[in-house]
CSV table of C-alpha atoms and ligand atoms in Angstrom, one decimal:
chain,number,residue,atom,x,y,z
H,1,MET,CA,-0.1,0.0,0.1
H,2,ILE,CA,1.3,3.5,-1.0
H,3,SER,CA,1.6,6.1,1.6
H,4,LEU,CA,0.9,9.5,0.2
H,5,ARG,CA,2.0,11.3,3.4
H,6,ASP,CA,4.6,14.1,2.2
H,7,ARG,CA,3.9,13.1,-1.3
H,8,LEU,CA,3.2,15.8,-3.9
H,9,VAL,CA,-0.1,15.6,-5.3
H,10,LEU,CA,-1.6,17.7,-8.2
H,11,ILE,CA,-5.5,17.3,-8.6
H,12,THR,CA,-7.8,19.1,-10.8
H,13,GLY,CA,-11.6,19.7,-10.5
H,14,ALA,CA,-10.2,20.1,-6.9
H,15,ALA,CA,-12.8,22.9,-5.7
H,16,SER,CA,-15.9,20.8,-5.9
H,17,GLY,CA,-17.8,17.5,-5.7
H,18,ILE,CA,-15.3,14.3,-5.8
H,19,GLY,CA,-12.2,16.5,-6.0
H,20,LYS,CA,-12.9,18.6,-3.1
H,21,ALA,CA,-13.5,15.2,-1.0
H,22,LEU,CA,-10.4,13.9,-2.4
H,23,VAL,CA,-8.5,17.0,-1.6
H,24,LYS,CA,-9.9,17.1,2.0
H,25,GLU,CA,-8.7,13.3,2.6
H,26,LEU,CA,-5.5,13.9,1.2
H,27,ALA,CA,-5.0,16.9,3.5
H,28,LYS,CA,-5.7,14.4,6.7
H,29,GLU,CA,-3.1,12.1,5.2
H,30,GLY,CA,-0.5,14.7,5.2
H,31,ALA,CA,0.0,14.7,1.5
H,32,LYS,CA,1.4,18.1,-0.3
H,33,LEU,CA,-1.0,19.5,-2.2
H,34,ILE,CA,-1.5,21.6,-5.3
H,35,ILE,CA,-5.2,22.1,-6.4
H,36,ALA,CA,-6.3,23.3,-9.5
H,37,ASP,CA,-9.7,24.6,-10.7
H,38,ARG,CA,-11.1,27.7,-12.2
H,39,ASN,CA,-12.7,28.9,-9.1
H,40,ALA,CA,-10.1,31.1,-7.3
H,41,GLU,CA,-12.4,32.0,-4.2
H,42,GLU,CA,-13.3,28.3,-3.7
H,43,LEU,CA,-9.6,27.1,-4.1
H,44,GLU,CA,-8.5,29.6,-1.5
H,45,LYS,CA,-11.2,28.6,1.0
H,46,LEU,CA,-10.1,25.0,0.7
H,47,LYS,CA,-6.5,25.7,0.7
H,48,GLN,CA,-7.2,27.3,4.3
H,49,GLU,CA,-9.0,24.5,5.3
H,50,CYS,CA,-6.3,21.9,4.2
H,51,LEU,CA,-3.5,24.0,5.9
H,52,LYS,CA,-4.9,23.1,9.1
H,53,SER,CA,-4.2,19.2,8.5
H,54,THR,CA,-1.2,19.3,5.9
H,55,SER,CA,1.9,21.6,5.8
H,56,PHE,CA,1.7,22.4,2.0
H,57,CYS,CA,-1.2,23.6,0.2
H,58,GLU,CA,-1.0,25.4,-3.0
H,59,THR,CA,-3.5,26.5,-5.5
H,60,ILE,CA,-3.4,26.9,-9.3
H,61,GLN,CA,-6.1,28.3,-11.8
H,62,PHE,CA,-6.6,27.0,-15.3
H,63,ASP,CA,-9.1,26.4,-17.6
H,64,LEU,CA,-9.3,22.9,-18.9
H,65,SER,CA,-11.0,23.6,-22.1
H,66,VAL,CA,-8.0,25.7,-23.1
H,67,PRO,CA,-4.7,23.9,-24.0
H,68,GLU,CA,-2.4,26.3,-23.9
H,69,GLU,CA,-3.5,27.1,-20.3
H,70,VAL,CA,-3.2,23.3,-19.4
H,71,SER,CA,0.3,22.9,-20.9
H,72,ASN,CA,1.4,26.3,-18.9
H,73,ALA,CA,-0.3,25.1,-15.8
H,74,ALA,CA,1.9,21.8,-16.1
H,75,ALA,CA,5.1,24.0,-16.7
H,76,THR,CA,4.6,26.1,-13.7
H,77,VAL,CA,3.9,23.0,-11.5
H,78,LEU,CA,7.1,21.6,-12.5
H,79,GLU,CA,9.2,24.8,-12.3
H,80,LYS,CA,8.0,25.7,-8.9
H,81,TYR,CA,7.3,22.4,-7.1
H,82,GLY,CA,9.1,19.8,-9.1
H,83,THR,CA,8.2,16.3,-9.6
H,84,VAL,CA,4.7,15.5,-8.9
H,85,PHE,CA,4.2,11.9,-7.4
H,86,LEU,CA,0.4,11.7,-7.8
H,87,LEU,CA,-1.5,13.2,-10.6
H,88,ILE,CA,-5.5,13.1,-10.2
H,89,ASN,CA,-7.0,14.1,-13.4
H,90,ASN,CA,-10.4,14.8,-12.0
H,91,GLY,CA,-12.0,17.8,-13.4
H,92,GLY,CA,-14.7,17.3,-15.8
H,93,ILE,CA,-17.8,18.4,-17.4
H,94,SER,CA,-20.8,16.3,-18.1
H,95,MET,CA,-23.7,17.2,-20.8
H,96,ARG,CA,-27.5,16.9,-21.6
H,97,SER,CA,-28.2,17.0,-25.2
H,98,LEU,CA,-29.1,14.7,-28.0
H,99,ALA,CA,-26.4,13.5,-30.4
H,100,ALA,CA,-28.3,14.7,-33.3
H,101,GLU,CA,-29.0,18.2,-32.0
H,102,THR,CA,-25.5,18.8,-30.4
H,103,PRO,CA,-23.3,21.3,-32.2
H,104,ILE,CA,-19.8,20.2,-33.1
H,105,GLU,CA,-18.1,22.7,-30.9
H,106,ILE,CA,-19.7,21.6,-27.7
H,107,ASP,CA,-18.6,18.0,-28.7
H,108,ARG,CA,-15.0,19.1,-29.1
H,109,LYS,CA,-15.3,21.3,-25.7
H,110,ILE,CA,-16.4,18.4,-23.9
H,111,MET,CA,-13.5,16.1,-25.3
H,112,GLU,CA,-11.1,18.8,-24.6
H,113,ILE,CA,-11.8,19.2,-21.1
H,114,ASP,CA,-12.7,15.4,-20.2
H,115,PHE,CA,-9.9,13.9,-22.3
H,116,PHE,CA,-7.5,16.1,-23.9
H,117,ALA,CA,-6.7,18.1,-20.8
H,118,HIS,CA,-5.9,15.0,-19.0
H,119,ILE,CA,-3.4,13.7,-21.3
H,120,ILE,CA,-1.6,17.2,-21.8
H,121,LEU,CA,-1.2,17.0,-18.1
H,122,THR,CA,0.0,13.3,-18.0
H,123,LYS,CA,2.4,13.8,-20.8
H,124,ALA,CA,3.7,17.1,-19.3
H,125,LEU,CA,4.5,15.3,-15.8
H,126,LEU,CA,5.2,11.9,-16.7
H,127,PRO,CA,9.0,12.3,-17.8
H,128,SER,CA,9.9,13.7,-14.4
H,129,MET,CA,8.1,10.5,-12.8
H,130,ILE,CA,9.8,8.0,-15.1
H,131,ALA,CA,13.0,9.8,-14.5
H,132,LYS,CA,12.5,9.2,-10.4
H,133,GLY,CA,11.3,5.9,-11.4
H,134,GLU,CA,8.0,6.5,-9.1
H,135,GLY,CA,4.7,7.8,-9.1
H,136,CYS,CA,0.8,7.4,-9.7
H,137,ILE,CA,-1.5,8.5,-12.3
H,138,ALA,CA,-5.3,8.5,-11.7
H,139,ALA,CA,-8.4,9.4,-14.2
H,140,THR,CA,-11.7,10.0,-13.2
H,141,SER,CA,-13.9,8.2,-15.9
H,142,SER,CA,-17.5,7.3,-15.3
H,143,LEU,CA,-20.2,4.5,-15.4
H,144,SER,CA,-20.8,6.2,-18.8
H,145,GLY,CA,-17.4,5.1,-19.7
H,146,LYS,CA,-18.5,1.5,-19.7
H,147,PHE,CA,-21.7,2.1,-21.8
H,148,GLY,CA,-23.3,5.0,-23.7
H,149,PHE,CA,-26.5,6.8,-22.4
H,150,HIS,CA,-29.0,9.1,-23.6
H,151,GLN,CA,-28.0,12.6,-24.2
H,152,ARG,CA,-24.3,11.7,-23.1
H,153,SER,CA,-22.9,11.1,-26.2
H,154,SER,CA,-19.5,13.0,-26.2
H,155,TYR,CA,-19.4,12.8,-22.5
H,156,SER,CA,-19.7,9.0,-22.8
H,157,ALA,CA,-17.1,9.1,-25.8
H,158,ALA,CA,-14.6,11.2,-23.6
H,159,LYS,CA,-14.9,8.6,-20.8
H,160,HIS,CA,-14.4,5.7,-22.9
H,161,ALA,CA,-11.3,7.7,-24.4
H,162,ILE,CA,-10.1,7.7,-21.1
H,163,GLN,CA,-10.3,3.8,-20.4
H,164,GLY,CA,-8.3,3.2,-23.8
H,165,TYR,CA,-5.7,5.7,-23.5
H,166,TYR,CA,-4.8,4.9,-19.6
H,167,GLU,CA,-5.1,1.3,-20.1
H,168,THR,CA,-2.3,1.6,-22.8
H,169,LEU,CA,-0.3,4.0,-20.9
H,170,ARG,CA,-0.6,1.4,-17.9
H,171,MET,CA,1.0,-1.4,-19.8
H,172,GLU,CA,3.6,0.5,-21.4
H,173,ILE,CA,4.9,2.3,-18.1
H,174,ALA,CA,4.2,-0.5,-15.4
H,175,HIS,CA,7.9,-1.5,-15.6
H,176,GLN,CA,9.0,1.9,-15.0
H,177,GLY,CA,7.4,2.1,-11.2
H,178,ILE,CA,4.3,3.9,-12.1
H,179,SER,CA,1.0,3.0,-11.5
H,180,VAL,CA,-2.3,3.8,-13.2
H,181,THR,CA,-5.6,3.9,-11.6
H,182,ILE,CA,-9.1,4.6,-13.6
H,183,ALA,CA,-11.9,5.2,-11.3
H,184,TYR,CA,-15.7,4.7,-12.5
H,185,PRO,CA,-17.8,6.5,-10.5
H,186,GLY,CA,-21.7,5.8,-10.9
H,187,SER,CA,-24.1,8.1,-9.3
H,188,ILE,CA,-22.4,10.2,-6.8
H,189,ASN,CA,-24.1,13.2,-5.0
H,190,THR,CA,-22.2,16.3,-6.5
H,191,SER,CA,-23.5,19.1,-8.9
H,192,ILE,CA,-22.2,17.0,-12.1
H,193,SER,CA,-25.7,17.1,-13.7
H,194,VAL,CA,-26.4,20.7,-12.5
H,195,ASN,CA,-23.2,22.0,-14.1
H,196,ALA,CA,-23.6,19.5,-17.3
H,197,ILE,CA,-24.0,21.8,-20.5
H,198,GLU,CA,-26.6,21.7,-23.0
H,199,LYS,CA,-26.7,22.0,-26.8
H,200,ASP,CA,-26.2,25.9,-26.4
H,201,GLY,CA,-23.4,25.6,-24.1
H,202,LYS,CA,-25.4,26.6,-21.1
H,203,PRO,CA,-25.7,25.0,-17.8
H,204,HIS,CA,-28.6,22.0,-17.3
H,205,GLY,CA,-28.9,23.6,-13.9
H,206,ILE,CA,-31.2,20.4,-12.8
H,207,MET,CA,-30.0,18.0,-9.9
H,208,ASP,CA,-30.2,14.5,-11.3
H,209,PRO,CA,-32.5,12.3,-8.9
H,210,ALA,CA,-29.9,9.4,-9.4
H,211,GLN,CA,-27.1,11.6,-8.2
H,212,ALA,CA,-29.1,13.3,-5.4
H,213,LYS,CA,-29.8,9.7,-4.0
H,214,GLY,CA,-26.0,8.5,-5.0
H,215,MET,CA,-23.1,8.1,-2.8
H,216,SER,CA,-21.7,10.7,-1.1
H,217,ALA,CA,-18.6,12.5,-2.6
H,218,GLU,CA,-16.7,11.9,0.5
H,219,ASN,CA,-17.5,7.8,0.4
H,220,CYS,CA,-16.4,7.9,-3.4
H,221,ALA,CA,-13.2,9.9,-2.3
H,222,LYS,CA,-12.2,7.1,0.3
H,223,HIS,CA,-12.8,4.4,-2.3
H,224,TYR,CA,-10.9,6.1,-5.2
H,225,LEU,CA,-8.0,6.8,-2.8
H,226,LYS,CA,-7.6,3.5,-1.5
H,227,ALA,CA,-7.6,1.9,-4.8
H,228,ILE,CA,-4.7,4.5,-5.9
H,229,ARG,CA,-2.8,3.6,-2.6
H,230,LYS,CA,-3.1,0.0,-3.6
H,231,GLY,CA,-1.8,0.7,-7.2
H,232,LYS,CA,-5.2,-0.9,-8.6
H,233,PRO,CA,-5.9,-0.5,-12.2
H,234,GLU,CA,-9.5,0.1,-11.8
H,235,VAL,CA,-12.1,0.8,-9.2
H,236,LEU,CA,-16.0,0.8,-9.5
H,237,ILE,CA,-17.3,3.3,-7.3
H,238,GLY,CA,-21.3,3.5,-6.7
H,239,GLY,CA,-24.3,1.3,-5.6
H,240,LYS,CA,-26.7,-0.7,-7.4
H,241,GLU,CA,-26.3,1.7,-11.1
H,242,PHE,CA,-23.6,-0.8,-11.6
H,243,ILE,CA,-26.2,-3.8,-12.0
H,244,MET,CA,-26.3,-2.2,-15.7
H,245,PHE,CA,-22.4,-2.7,-16.1
H,246,HIS,CA,-22.7,-6.3,-14.9
H,247,LEU,CA,-25.9,-6.9,-17.2
H,248,LYS,CA,-23.8,-5.4,-20.1
H,249,ARG,CA,-20.8,-7.9,-19.3
H,250,PHE,CA,-23.0,-10.9,-19.0
H,251,PHE,CA,-26.1,-10.5,-20.7
H,252,PRO,CA,-25.6,-7.9,-23.6
H,253,SER,CA,-28.6,-8.6,-25.3
H,254,ILE,CA,-31.1,-8.0,-22.4
H,255,PHE,CA,-28.7,-5.0,-21.4
H,256,PHE,CA,-29.1,-3.4,-25.1
H,257,ARG,CA,-33.0,-3.7,-24.7
H,258,VAL,CA,-33.1,-2.4,-21.1
H,259,ILE,CA,-30.7,0.7,-21.6
H,260,GLY,CA,-32.6,2.1,-24.5
H,261,LYS,CA,-35.7,2.4,-22.5
H,262,ILE,CA,-34.0,4.4,-19.6
H,263,LYS,CA,-34.3,8.2,-20.2
H,264,ALA,CA,-32.0,10.9,-19.4
H,265,THR,CA,-33.0,13.0,-16.4
W,1,LIG,N1,-20.7,12.8,-9.7
W,1,LIG,C1,-21.1,11.7,-10.4
W,1,LIG,O1,-22.1,11.0,-10.3
W,1,LIG,C2,-19.9,11.4,-11.3
W,1,LIG,C3,-20.0,10.0,-11.9
W,1,LIG,C4,-19.1,9.7,-12.6
W,1,LIG,C5,-18.1,10.4,-12.9
W,1,LIG,N2,-17.9,11.7,-12.6
W,1,LIG,C6,-16.9,12.4,-12.8
W,1,LIG,O2,-16.1,13.0,-11.8
W,1,LIG,C7,-15.4,14.1,-11.8
W,1,LIG,C8,-15.8,15.2,-10.8
W,1,LIG,O3,-17.2,15.7,-11.0
W,1,LIG,P1,-17.9,15.9,-9.8
W,1,LIG,O4,-19.1,14.8,-9.8
W,1,LIG,O5,-17.2,16.2,-8.8
W,1,LIG,O6,-18.7,17.1,-10.3
W,1,LIG,P2,-18.7,18.6,-10.2
W,1,LIG,O7,-19.0,18.8,-8.8
W,1,LIG,O8,-19.2,19.5,-11.0
W,1,LIG,O9,-17.1,18.9,-10.2
W,1,LIG,C9,-16.6,19.1,-11.5
W,1,LIG,C10,-15.3,20.0,-11.4
W,1,LIG,O10,-14.5,19.9,-12.7
W,1,LIG,C11,-14.2,21.1,-12.9
W,1,LIG,N3,-14.2,21.7,-14.1
W,1,LIG,C12,-15.2,21.7,-15.2
W,1,LIG,N4,-14.8,22.5,-16.1
W,1,LIG,C13,-13.7,22.9,-16.1
W,1,LIG,C14,-12.7,23.8,-16.9
W,1,LIG,N5,-13.2,23.8,-18.2
W,1,LIG,N6,-11.6,24.0,-16.2
W,1,LIG,C15,-11.2,23.8,-15.4
W,1,LIG,N7,-12.0,23.0,-14.6
W,1,LIG,C16,-13.1,22.3,-14.6
W,1,LIG,C17,-15.2,22.1,-12.2
W,1,LIG,O11,-14.4,23.3,-11.7
W,1,LIG,P3,-15.4,24.8,-11.5
W,1,LIG,O12,-15.8,24.5,-10.4
W,1,LIG,O13,-14.3,25.8,-12.0
W,1,LIG,O14,-16.5,24.6,-12.6
W,1,LIG,C18,-15.5,21.3,-10.7
W,1,LIG,O15,-14.2,21.2,-9.8
W,1,LIG,C19,-15.6,14.4,-13.3
W,1,LIG,O16,-14.6,14.1,-13.9
W,1,LIG,C20,-16.9,13.5,-13.6
W,1,LIG,O17,-17.4,13.3,-14.8
W,1,LIG,C21,-18.8,12.2,-11.8
């Protein structure tokens, strides 16, 4: 089991939901934190809270939808703080829009935030991890990364892309002392559906009942970190929503009949 005490951790999407819960757990463990988000005010509040339990917490603000900002942020982190031990690619945005009605700009924006930003950061930080011969990379996928679902076309595509990319990376760098963990949360009680974008790019603004009844972000963070510490390749986090995952695996024809009838909320 890997200890994260005094280890340098960079986490995106840190100021809200699952990211915020991960940050609080990591602070309790005494990790050295670099917390990334767009929301400066929330980051500062979180930093002050973390500094009650850990000696090191710095903030960095950048927009995951702007590749240059992501590259610059990675360069800043390396220059100011050195080699990151654990990178948690967690920031993300969901959608509520039919594939046929979604403008390509929205599809590209979702892919940029939910996929390309993560691999930009990973590519930038990986060489120093390899040079040190240690490190962990984590990526937050989703149950939507295991099967497509109504009104989630590009979100689901980005989350599937996460799986393909990080599974490949894992096998390529396993012998260099670096673990890769992909987390697949199901329904977690955060604002993800409220912040999801519609076809016009505006926030959906509605709390999904499944998320409202879902696992707490705190509980999700505990499962997520346990998997990272153990160097597990993947972790499924949630409750009965994973029945659909198992149904697809073992009874795909029943799965495809059922999933099409479940409407998006
Ligand atoms: N909640 C669930 O049920 C669920 C299920 C499966 C997967 N996930 C995944 O879990 C991760 C965290 O989501 P969450 O549930 O915690 O939702 P959330 O509360 O909406 O958090 C999303 C985080 O991503 C950040 N983010 C979004 N767009 C960004 C951008 N352009 N630039 C920088 N940061 C950006 C947000 O920052 P701002 O505060 O600046 O908006 C926020 O911190 C996401 O990857 C999501 O896909 C969640």
